[in-house]
Amino acid sequence: AQTVTQSQPEMSVQEAETVTLSCTYDTSESDYYLFWYKQPPSRQMILVIRQEAYKQQNATENRFSVNFQKAAKSFSLKISDSQLGDAAMYFCAYRSAFYNQGGKLIFGQGTELSVKP
Amino acid sequence: DTEVTQTPKHLVMGMTNKKSLKCEQHMGHRAMYWYKQKAKKPPELMFVYSYEKLSINESVPSRFSPECPNSSLLNLHLHALQPEDSALYLCASSQEVQAGYGYTFGSGTRLTVV
């Protein structure tokens, strides 16, 4: 069974600074997808960034980028130029590419990010 | 339309009540999901529908009964719930179960069982 681990329950960053959230995962599959989701107090889960396991190039979306280390099974999220609106719970998630897994998203425990003005 | 719409946003129900949660999407997605989320915890999968057929039931108690009347609509029927069932119920959709795209989530129904 696949597992996702986020070892930082809480993180804090100063506005305009950079912060990195950690995520490791365990799987025996070779083809899968990794995601970072953001859940602000408004509670809607928002997709931040997506990585395909067979692509070595790290995904980037504006101020958000990942460091994907497939051999180490590590998938960290870097937020540059942090803004007050980035304050939220961040979940790392894994999704198998195989149909028999049913499209299930497996989430880590989450990291609560606060941004100080 | 790129949204998943969930109604109601808040629901308070007694343990003997019957109520339903509704989820709707018009993105042409063929996979739809129900998740349950407790405060400061990750979402936990309850059900997966693929092409309007139930494909995964994560051993959810029978007091939760899902229904997918058509490709755009997903319901969750609730009956004889317990206080521990109080949680945020999230609906999500994706193009297909095996596609690598992320889910689109609704904003959830906050359920309180009294």
PDB file of C-alpha atoms in Angstrom:
ATOM      1  CA  ALA A   1       0.000   0.000   0.000  1.00  0.00           C
ATOM      2  CA  GLN A   2       1.122   3.521  -0.732  1.00  0.00           C
ATOM      3  CA  THR A   3       1.739   6.019   2.039  1.00  0.00           C
ATOM      4  CA  VAL A   4       2.457   9.739   2.130  1.00  0.00           C
ATOM      5  CA  THR A   5       4.273  11.419   5.008  1.00  0.00           C
ATOM      6  CA  GLN A   6       4.493  15.095   5.851  1.00  0.00           C
ATOM      7  CA  SER A   7       6.793  15.479   8.826  1.00  0.00           C
ATOM      8  CA  GLN A   8       6.128  19.165   9.518  1.00  0.00           C
ATOM      9  CA  PRO A   9       2.722  19.689  11.168  1.00  0.00           C
ATOM     10  CA  GLU A  10       3.265  23.468  11.245  1.00  0.00           C
ATOM     11  CA  MET A  11       5.499  25.921   9.439  1.00  0.00           C
ATOM     12  CA  SER A  12       5.839  29.676   9.562  1.00  0.00           C
ATOM     13  CA  VAL A  13       7.292  32.116   7.047  1.00  0.00           C
ATOM     14  CA  GLN A  14       7.762  35.845   6.863  1.00  0.00           C
ATOM     15  CA  GLU A  15       5.933  37.636   4.082  1.00  0.00           C
ATOM     16  CA  ALA A  16       8.085  37.859   0.910  1.00  0.00           C
ATOM     17  CA  GLU A  17      10.404  35.097   2.122  1.00  0.00           C
ATOM     18  CA  THR A  18      10.754  31.543   0.801  1.00  0.00           C
ATOM     19  CA  VAL A  19       9.551  28.393   2.552  1.00  0.00           C
ATOM     20  CA  THR A  20       9.869  24.696   1.728  1.00  0.00           C
ATOM     21  CA  LEU A  21       7.346  22.076   2.781  1.00  0.00           C
ATOM     22  CA  SER A  22       8.518  18.470   2.919  1.00  0.00           C
ATOM     23  CA  CYS A  23       6.793  15.340   1.691  1.00  0.00           C
ATOM     24  CA  THR A  24       7.979  11.767   1.331  1.00  0.00           C
ATOM     25  CA  TYR A  25       6.043   8.837  -0.022  1.00  0.00           C
ATOM     26  CA  ASP A  26       6.338   5.104  -0.281  1.00  0.00           C
ATOM     27  CA  THR A  27       5.246   3.042  -3.271  1.00  0.00           C
ATOM     28  CA  SER A  28       6.311   0.060  -5.294  1.00  0.00           C
ATOM     29  CA  GLU A  29       4.661   1.442  -8.436  1.00  0.00           C
ATOM     30  CA  SER A  30       6.646   2.976 -11.248  1.00  0.00           C
ATOM     31  CA  ASP A  31       3.939   5.203 -12.679  1.00  0.00           C
ATOM     32  CA  TYR A  32       2.071   7.671 -10.533  1.00  0.00           C
ATOM     33  CA  TYR A  33       1.276  11.331  -9.987  1.00  0.00           C
ATOM     34  CA  LEU A  34       2.039  13.622  -7.090  1.00  0.00           C
ATOM     35  CA  PHE A  35       0.156  16.720  -6.064  1.00  0.00           C
ATOM     36  CA  TRP A  36       0.198  19.556  -3.608  1.00  0.00           C
ATOM     37  CA  TYR A  37      -3.182  20.852  -2.503  1.00  0.00           C
ATOM     38  CA  LYS A  38      -3.903  23.967  -0.498  1.00  0.00           C
ATOM     39  CA  GLN A  39      -6.855  24.209   1.875  1.00  0.00           C
ATOM     40  CA  PRO A  40      -7.445  27.691   3.284  1.00  0.00           C
ATOM     41  CA  PRO A  41      -9.902  28.339   6.129  1.00  0.00           C
ATOM     42  CA  SER A  42     -12.603  28.715   3.466  1.00  0.00           C
ATOM     43  CA  ARG A  43     -12.069  24.893   3.294  1.00  0.00           C
ATOM     44  CA  GLN A  44     -12.056  24.373  -0.465  1.00  0.00           C
ATOM     45  CA  MET A  45      -9.156  22.191  -1.592  1.00  0.00           C
ATOM     46  CA  ILE A  46      -7.236  23.914  -4.360  1.00  0.00           C
ATOM     47  CA  LEU A  47      -4.720  22.190  -6.610  1.00  0.00           C
ATOM     48  CA  VAL A  48      -1.380  23.998  -6.352  1.00  0.00           C
ATOM     49  CA  ILE A  49       0.916  21.886  -8.482  1.00  0.00           C
ATOM     50  CA  ARG A  50       1.126  18.480 -10.154  1.00  0.00           C
ATOM     51  CA  GLN A  51       4.079  16.238 -11.007  1.00  0.00           C
ATOM     52  CA  GLU A  52       4.163  13.199 -13.262  1.00  0.00           C
ATOM     53  CA  ALA A  53       6.527  10.537 -11.963  1.00  0.00           C
ATOM     54  CA  TYR A  54       8.009   9.711 -15.339  1.00  0.00           C
ATOM     55  CA  LYS A  55       8.995  13.333 -15.959  1.00  0.00           C
ATOM     56  CA  GLN A  56      12.306  14.254 -14.421  1.00  0.00           C
ATOM     57  CA  GLN A  57      11.766  17.968 -14.820  1.00  0.00           C
ATOM     58  CA  ASN A  58      10.411  19.604 -11.707  1.00  0.00           C
ATOM     59  CA  ALA A  59       6.999  21.233 -12.055  1.00  0.00           C
ATOM     60  CA  THR A  60       6.640  24.984 -11.592  1.00  0.00           C
ATOM     61  CA  GLU A  61       3.556  27.176 -11.276  1.00  0.00           C
ATOM     62  CA  ASN A  62       4.385  30.855 -10.794  1.00  0.00           C
ATOM     63  CA  ARG A  63       5.743  31.197  -7.216  1.00  0.00           C
ATOM     64  CA  PHE A  64       5.314  27.478  -6.506  1.00  0.00           C
ATOM     65  CA  SER A  65       7.851  24.858  -7.493  1.00  0.00           C
ATOM     66  CA  VAL A  66       8.657  21.315  -6.471  1.00  0.00           C
ATOM     67  CA  ASN A  67      11.828  19.361  -5.897  1.00  0.00           C
ATOM     68  CA  PHE A  68      10.975  15.846  -7.072  1.00  0.00           C
ATOM     69  CA  GLN A  69      13.519  13.194  -6.165  1.00  0.00           C
ATOM     70  CA  LYS A  70      12.095   9.916  -7.480  1.00  0.00           C
ATOM     71  CA  ALA A  71      14.806   7.632  -6.142  1.00  0.00           C
ATOM     72  CA  ALA A  72      14.538   9.174  -2.697  1.00  0.00           C
ATOM     73  CA  LYS A  73      10.722   9.265  -2.948  1.00  0.00           C
ATOM     74  CA  SER A  74      10.708  12.886  -1.941  1.00  0.00           C
ATOM     75  CA  PHE A  75       8.434  15.660  -3.218  1.00  0.00           C
ATOM     76  CA  SER A  76       8.936  19.020  -1.515  1.00  0.00           C
ATOM     77  CA  LEU A  77       7.093  22.244  -2.280  1.00  0.00           C
ATOM     78  CA  LYS A  78       8.879  25.580  -2.403  1.00  0.00           C
ATOM     79  CA  ILE A  79       6.872  28.784  -2.097  1.00  0.00           C
ATOM     80  CA  SER A  80       8.768  31.895  -3.144  1.00  0.00           C
ATOM     81  CA  ASP A  81       7.857  35.482  -2.255  1.00  0.00           C
ATOM     82  CA  SER A  82       5.308  34.257   0.303  1.00  0.00           C
ATOM     83  CA  GLN A  83       2.082  36.206   0.505  1.00  0.00           C
ATOM     84  CA  LEU A  84      -0.529  36.482   3.253  1.00  0.00           C
ATOM     85  CA  GLY A  85      -2.940  34.590   1.024  1.00  0.00           C
ATOM     86  CA  ASP A  86      -0.629  31.577   1.064  1.00  0.00           C
ATOM     87  CA  ALA A  87      -1.582  30.853   4.681  1.00  0.00           C
ATOM     88  CA  ALA A  88      -3.395  27.514   4.618  1.00  0.00           C
ATOM     89  CA  MET A  89      -3.139  23.804   5.270  1.00  0.00           C
ATOM     90  CA  TYR A  90      -1.050  22.154   2.565  1.00  0.00           C
ATOM     91  CA  PHE A  91      -1.538  18.500   1.687  1.00  0.00           C
ATOM     92  CA  CYS A  92       0.806  16.364  -0.352  1.00  0.00           C
ATOM     93  CA  ALA A  93      -1.032  13.631  -2.269  1.00  0.00           C
ATOM     94  CA  TYR A  94      -0.256  10.553  -4.340  1.00  0.00           C
ATOM     95  CA  ARG A  95      -2.336   9.039  -7.118  1.00  0.00           C
ATOM     96  CA  SER A  96      -1.601   5.771  -8.864  1.00  0.00           C
ATOM     97  CA  ALA A  97      -1.622   5.714 -12.665  1.00  0.00           C
ATOM     98  CA  PHE A  98      -3.178   2.259 -12.652  1.00  0.00           C
ATOM     99  CA  TYR A  99      -6.893   1.935 -13.289  1.00  0.00           C
ATOM    100  CA  ASN A 100      -7.422  -0.727 -10.635  1.00  0.00           C
ATOM    101  CA  GLN A 101      -6.491   1.787  -7.951  1.00  0.00           C
ATOM    102  CA  GLY A 102      -9.675   3.682  -8.727  1.00  0.00           C
ATOM    103  CA  GLY A 103      -8.172   7.130  -8.971  1.00  0.00           C
ATOM    104  CA  LYS A 104      -7.800   7.286  -5.218  1.00  0.00           C
ATOM    105  CA  LEU A 105      -5.882  10.251  -3.828  1.00  0.00           C
ATOM    106  CA  ILE A 106      -3.730   9.316  -0.849  1.00  0.00           C
ATOM    107  CA  PHE A 107      -3.022  12.317   1.341  1.00  0.00           C
ATOM    108  CA  GLY A 108      -0.306  13.142   3.814  1.00  0.00           C
ATOM    109  CA  GLN A 109      -1.251  14.488   7.248  1.00  0.00           C
ATOM    110  CA  GLY A 110      -0.855  18.089   6.154  1.00  0.00           C
ATOM    111  CA  THR A 111       1.340  21.056   7.026  1.00  0.00           C
ATOM    112  CA  GLU A 112      -0.281  24.182   8.389  1.00  0.00           C
ATOM    113  CA  LEU A 113       1.508  27.203   6.980  1.00  0.00           C
ATOM    114  CA  SER A 114       1.226  30.605   8.612  1.00  0.00           C
ATOM    115  CA  VAL A 115       2.542  33.781   6.967  1.00  0.00           C
ATOM    116  CA  LYS A 116       3.696  36.654   9.156  1.00  0.00           C
ATOM    117  CA  PRO A 117       3.363  40.234   7.870  1.00  0.00           C
TER     118      PRO A 117
ATOM    119  CA  ASP B   1     -17.979  25.924 -15.862  1.00  0.00           C
ATOM    120  CA  THR B   2     -14.972  24.685 -13.892  1.00  0.00           C
ATOM    121  CA  GLU B   3     -16.609  24.167 -10.525  1.00  0.00           C
ATOM    122  CA  VAL B   4     -17.937  21.445  -8.324  1.00  0.00           C
ATOM    123  CA  THR B   5     -20.976  22.730  -6.463  1.00  0.00           C
ATOM    124  CA  GLN B   6     -22.034  21.215  -3.154  1.00  0.00           C
ATOM    125  CA  THR B   7     -25.263  21.872  -1.302  1.00  0.00           C
ATOM    126  CA  PRO B   8     -26.053  22.571   1.413  1.00  0.00           C
ATOM    127  CA  LYS B   9     -22.981  24.309   2.807  1.00  0.00           C
ATOM    128  CA  HIS B  10     -24.019  23.582   6.380  1.00  0.00           C
ATOM    129  CA  LEU B  11     -26.319  20.904   7.767  1.00  0.00           C
ATOM    130  CA  VAL B  12     -27.412  20.106  11.305  1.00  0.00           C
ATOM    131  CA  MET B  13     -29.341  16.885  11.709  1.00  0.00           C
ATOM    132  CA  GLY B  14     -30.629  14.693  14.497  1.00  0.00           C
ATOM    133  CA  MET B  15     -29.652  11.061  14.802  1.00  0.00           C
ATOM    134  CA  THR B  16     -33.066   9.915  13.573  1.00  0.00           C
ATOM    135  CA  ASN B  17     -33.216  12.242  10.571  1.00  0.00           C
ATOM    136  CA  LYS B  18     -32.785  11.440   6.894  1.00  0.00           C
ATOM    137  CA  LYS B  19     -30.989  14.009   4.792  1.00  0.00           C
ATOM    138  CA  SER B  20     -29.086  14.175   1.522  1.00  0.00           C
ATOM    139  CA  LEU B  21     -25.972  15.967   0.336  1.00  0.00           C
ATOM    140  CA  LYS B  22     -25.779  17.024  -3.283  1.00  0.00           C
ATOM    141  CA  CYS B  23     -22.820  17.481  -5.593  1.00  0.00           C
ATOM    142  CA  GLU B  24     -22.919  18.742  -9.168  1.00  0.00           C
ATOM    143  CA  GLN B  25     -20.330  19.308 -11.894  1.00  0.00           C
ATOM    144  CA  HIS B  26     -20.624  20.274 -15.549  1.00  0.00           C
ATOM    145  CA  MET B  27     -17.052  19.729 -16.668  1.00  0.00           C
ATOM    146  CA  GLY B  28     -17.774  16.401 -18.356  1.00  0.00           C
ATOM    147  CA  HIS B  29     -15.812  14.541 -15.696  1.00  0.00           C
ATOM    148  CA  ARG B  30     -16.627  10.834 -15.523  1.00  0.00           C
ATOM    149  CA  ALA B  31     -15.212  10.109 -12.074  1.00  0.00           C
ATOM    150  CA  MET B  32     -16.727  11.496  -8.898  1.00  0.00           C
ATOM    151  CA  TYR B  33     -15.736  11.033  -5.275  1.00  0.00           C
ATOM    152  CA  TRP B  34     -16.965  11.507  -1.735  1.00  0.00           C
ATOM    153  CA  TYR B  35     -14.441  12.271   0.993  1.00  0.00           C
ATOM    154  CA  LYS B  36     -14.899  12.810   4.714  1.00  0.00           C
ATOM    155  CA  GLN B  37     -12.626  15.234   6.534  1.00  0.00           C
ATOM    156  CA  LYS B  38     -12.248  15.830  10.253  1.00  0.00           C
ATOM    157  CA  ALA B  39     -10.741  19.078  11.539  1.00  0.00           C
ATOM    158  CA  LYS B  40      -7.003  19.442  10.798  1.00  0.00           C
ATOM    159  CA  LYS B  41      -6.889  15.952   9.266  1.00  0.00           C
ATOM    160  CA  PRO B  42      -6.522  14.853   5.651  1.00  0.00           C
ATOM    161  CA  PRO B  43      -9.603  13.844   3.681  1.00  0.00           C
ATOM    162  CA  GLU B  44     -10.524  10.162   3.826  1.00  0.00           C
ATOM    163  CA  LEU B  45     -11.996   8.489   0.770  1.00  0.00           C
ATOM    164  CA  MET B  46     -15.519   7.111   1.113  1.00  0.00           C
ATOM    165  CA  PHE B  47     -16.777   6.303  -2.391  1.00  0.00           C
ATOM    166  CA  VAL B  48     -15.672   6.447  -6.005  1.00  0.00           C
ATOM    167  CA  TYR B  49     -18.018   6.533  -8.979  1.00  0.00           C
ATOM    168  CA  SER B  50     -16.701   5.870 -12.453  1.00  0.00           C
ATOM    169  CA  TYR B  51     -19.062   6.354 -15.391  1.00  0.00           C
ATOM    170  CA  GLU B  52     -21.967   6.511 -12.936  1.00  0.00           C
ATOM    171  CA  LYS B  53     -21.149   3.133 -11.417  1.00  0.00           C
ATOM    172  CA  LEU B  54     -19.867   2.639  -7.897  1.00  0.00           C
ATOM    173  CA  SER B  55     -16.297   1.382  -8.233  1.00  0.00           C
ATOM    174  CA  ILE B  56     -14.933   1.806  -4.702  1.00  0.00           C
ATOM    175  CA  ASN B  57     -16.625   1.676  -1.314  1.00  0.00           C
ATOM    176  CA  GLU B  58     -14.062   2.103   1.435  1.00  0.00           C
ATOM    177  CA  SER B  59     -16.017  -0.019   3.941  1.00  0.00           C
ATOM    178  CA  VAL B  60     -18.290   2.881   4.749  1.00  0.00           C
ATOM    179  CA  PRO B  61     -21.187   2.126   7.154  1.00  0.00           C
ATOM    180  CA  SER B  62     -24.544   1.564   5.482  1.00  0.00           C
ATOM    181  CA  ARG B  63     -25.989   4.686   7.113  1.00  0.00           C
ATOM    182  CA  PHE B  64     -24.183   6.478   4.248  1.00  0.00           C
ATOM    183  CA  SER B  65     -25.724   5.657   0.880  1.00  0.00           C
ATOM    184  CA  PRO B  66     -24.294   7.161  -2.304  1.00  0.00           C
ATOM    185  CA  GLU B  67     -26.186   7.628  -5.533  1.00  0.00           C
ATOM    186  CA  CYS B  68     -25.130   8.815  -8.980  1.00  0.00           C
ATOM    187  CA  PRO B  69     -28.313   9.592 -10.986  1.00  0.00           C
ATOM    188  CA  ASN B  70     -26.388  10.918 -14.000  1.00  0.00           C
ATOM    189  CA  SER B  71     -22.911  11.920 -15.073  1.00  0.00           C
ATOM    190  CA  SER B  72     -23.206  15.397 -13.539  1.00  0.00           C
ATOM    191  CA  LEU B  73     -24.792  14.632 -10.201  1.00  0.00           C
ATOM    192  CA  LEU B  74     -23.703  12.772  -7.088  1.00  0.00           C
ATOM    193  CA  ASN B  75     -25.750  12.427  -3.930  1.00  0.00           C
ATOM    194  CA  LEU B  76     -24.959  11.133  -0.470  1.00  0.00           C
ATOM    195  CA  HIS B  77     -27.980   9.982   1.490  1.00  0.00           C
ATOM    196  CA  LEU B  78     -27.672  10.065   5.247  1.00  0.00           C
ATOM    197  CA  HIS B  79     -29.758   8.106   7.739  1.00  0.00           C
ATOM    198  CA  ALA B  80     -29.427   7.361  11.446  1.00  0.00           C
ATOM    199  CA  LEU B  81     -26.056   9.055  11.746  1.00  0.00           C
ATOM    200  CA  GLN B  82     -23.976   9.185  14.907  1.00  0.00           C
ATOM    201  CA  PRO B  83     -22.355  12.272  16.459  1.00  0.00           C
ATOM    202  CA  GLU B  84     -18.942  10.969  15.365  1.00  0.00           C
ATOM    203  CA  ASP B  85     -20.106  11.347  11.760  1.00  0.00           C
ATOM    204  CA  SER B  86     -19.927  15.117  12.206  1.00  0.00           C
ATOM    205  CA  ALA B  87     -17.330  16.296   9.691  1.00  0.00           C
ATOM    206  CA  LEU B  88     -16.736  18.178   6.466  1.00  0.00           C
ATOM    207  CA  TYR B  89     -17.944  16.137   3.493  1.00  0.00           C
ATOM    208  CA  LEU B  90     -16.101  16.917   0.300  1.00  0.00           C
ATOM    209  CA  CYS B  91     -17.146  15.996  -3.197  1.00  0.00           C
ATOM    210  CA  ALA B  92     -14.624  15.942  -6.021  1.00  0.00           C
ATOM    211  CA  SER B  93     -14.474  15.046  -9.690  1.00  0.00           C
ATOM    212  CA  SER B  94     -11.809  14.157 -12.224  1.00  0.00           C
ATOM    213  CA  GLN B  95     -11.782  13.391 -15.935  1.00  0.00           C
ATOM    214  CA  GLU B  96     -11.434   9.665 -15.382  1.00  0.00           C
ATOM    215  CA  VAL B  97     -10.207   7.453 -12.545  1.00  0.00           C
ATOM    216  CA  GLN B  98      -6.948   6.607 -14.285  1.00  0.00           C
ATOM    217  CA  ALA B  99      -6.157  10.049 -15.637  1.00  0.00           C
ATOM    218  CA  GLY B 100      -3.299  11.865 -13.999  1.00  0.00           C
ATOM    219  CA  TYR B 101      -5.063  15.130 -13.506  1.00  0.00           C
ATOM    220  CA  GLY B 102      -5.857  16.338 -10.055  1.00  0.00           C
ATOM    221  CA  TYR B 103      -9.309  16.435  -8.656  1.00  0.00           C
ATOM    222  CA  THR B 104     -11.550  19.455  -8.674  1.00  0.00           C
ATOM    223  CA  PHE B 105     -13.038  19.747  -5.214  1.00  0.00           C
ATOM    224  CA  GLY B 106     -16.225  21.352  -4.035  1.00  0.00           C
ATOM    225  CA  SER B 107     -16.213  23.584  -0.981  1.00  0.00           C
ATOM    226  CA  GLY B 108     -17.848  20.901   1.122  1.00  0.00           C
ATOM    227  CA  THR B 109     -20.826  20.426   3.403  1.00  0.00           C
ATOM    228  CA  ARG B 110     -20.179  20.986   7.088  1.00  0.00           C
ATOM    229  CA  LEU B 111     -22.307  18.324   8.805  1.00  0.00           C
ATOM    230  CA  THR B 112     -23.166  18.375  12.493  1.00  0.00           C
ATOM    231  CA  VAL B 113     -25.045  15.435  14.004  1.00  0.00           C
ATOM    232  CA  VAL B 114     -26.815  16.198  17.274  1.00  0.00           C
TER     233      VAL B 114
END
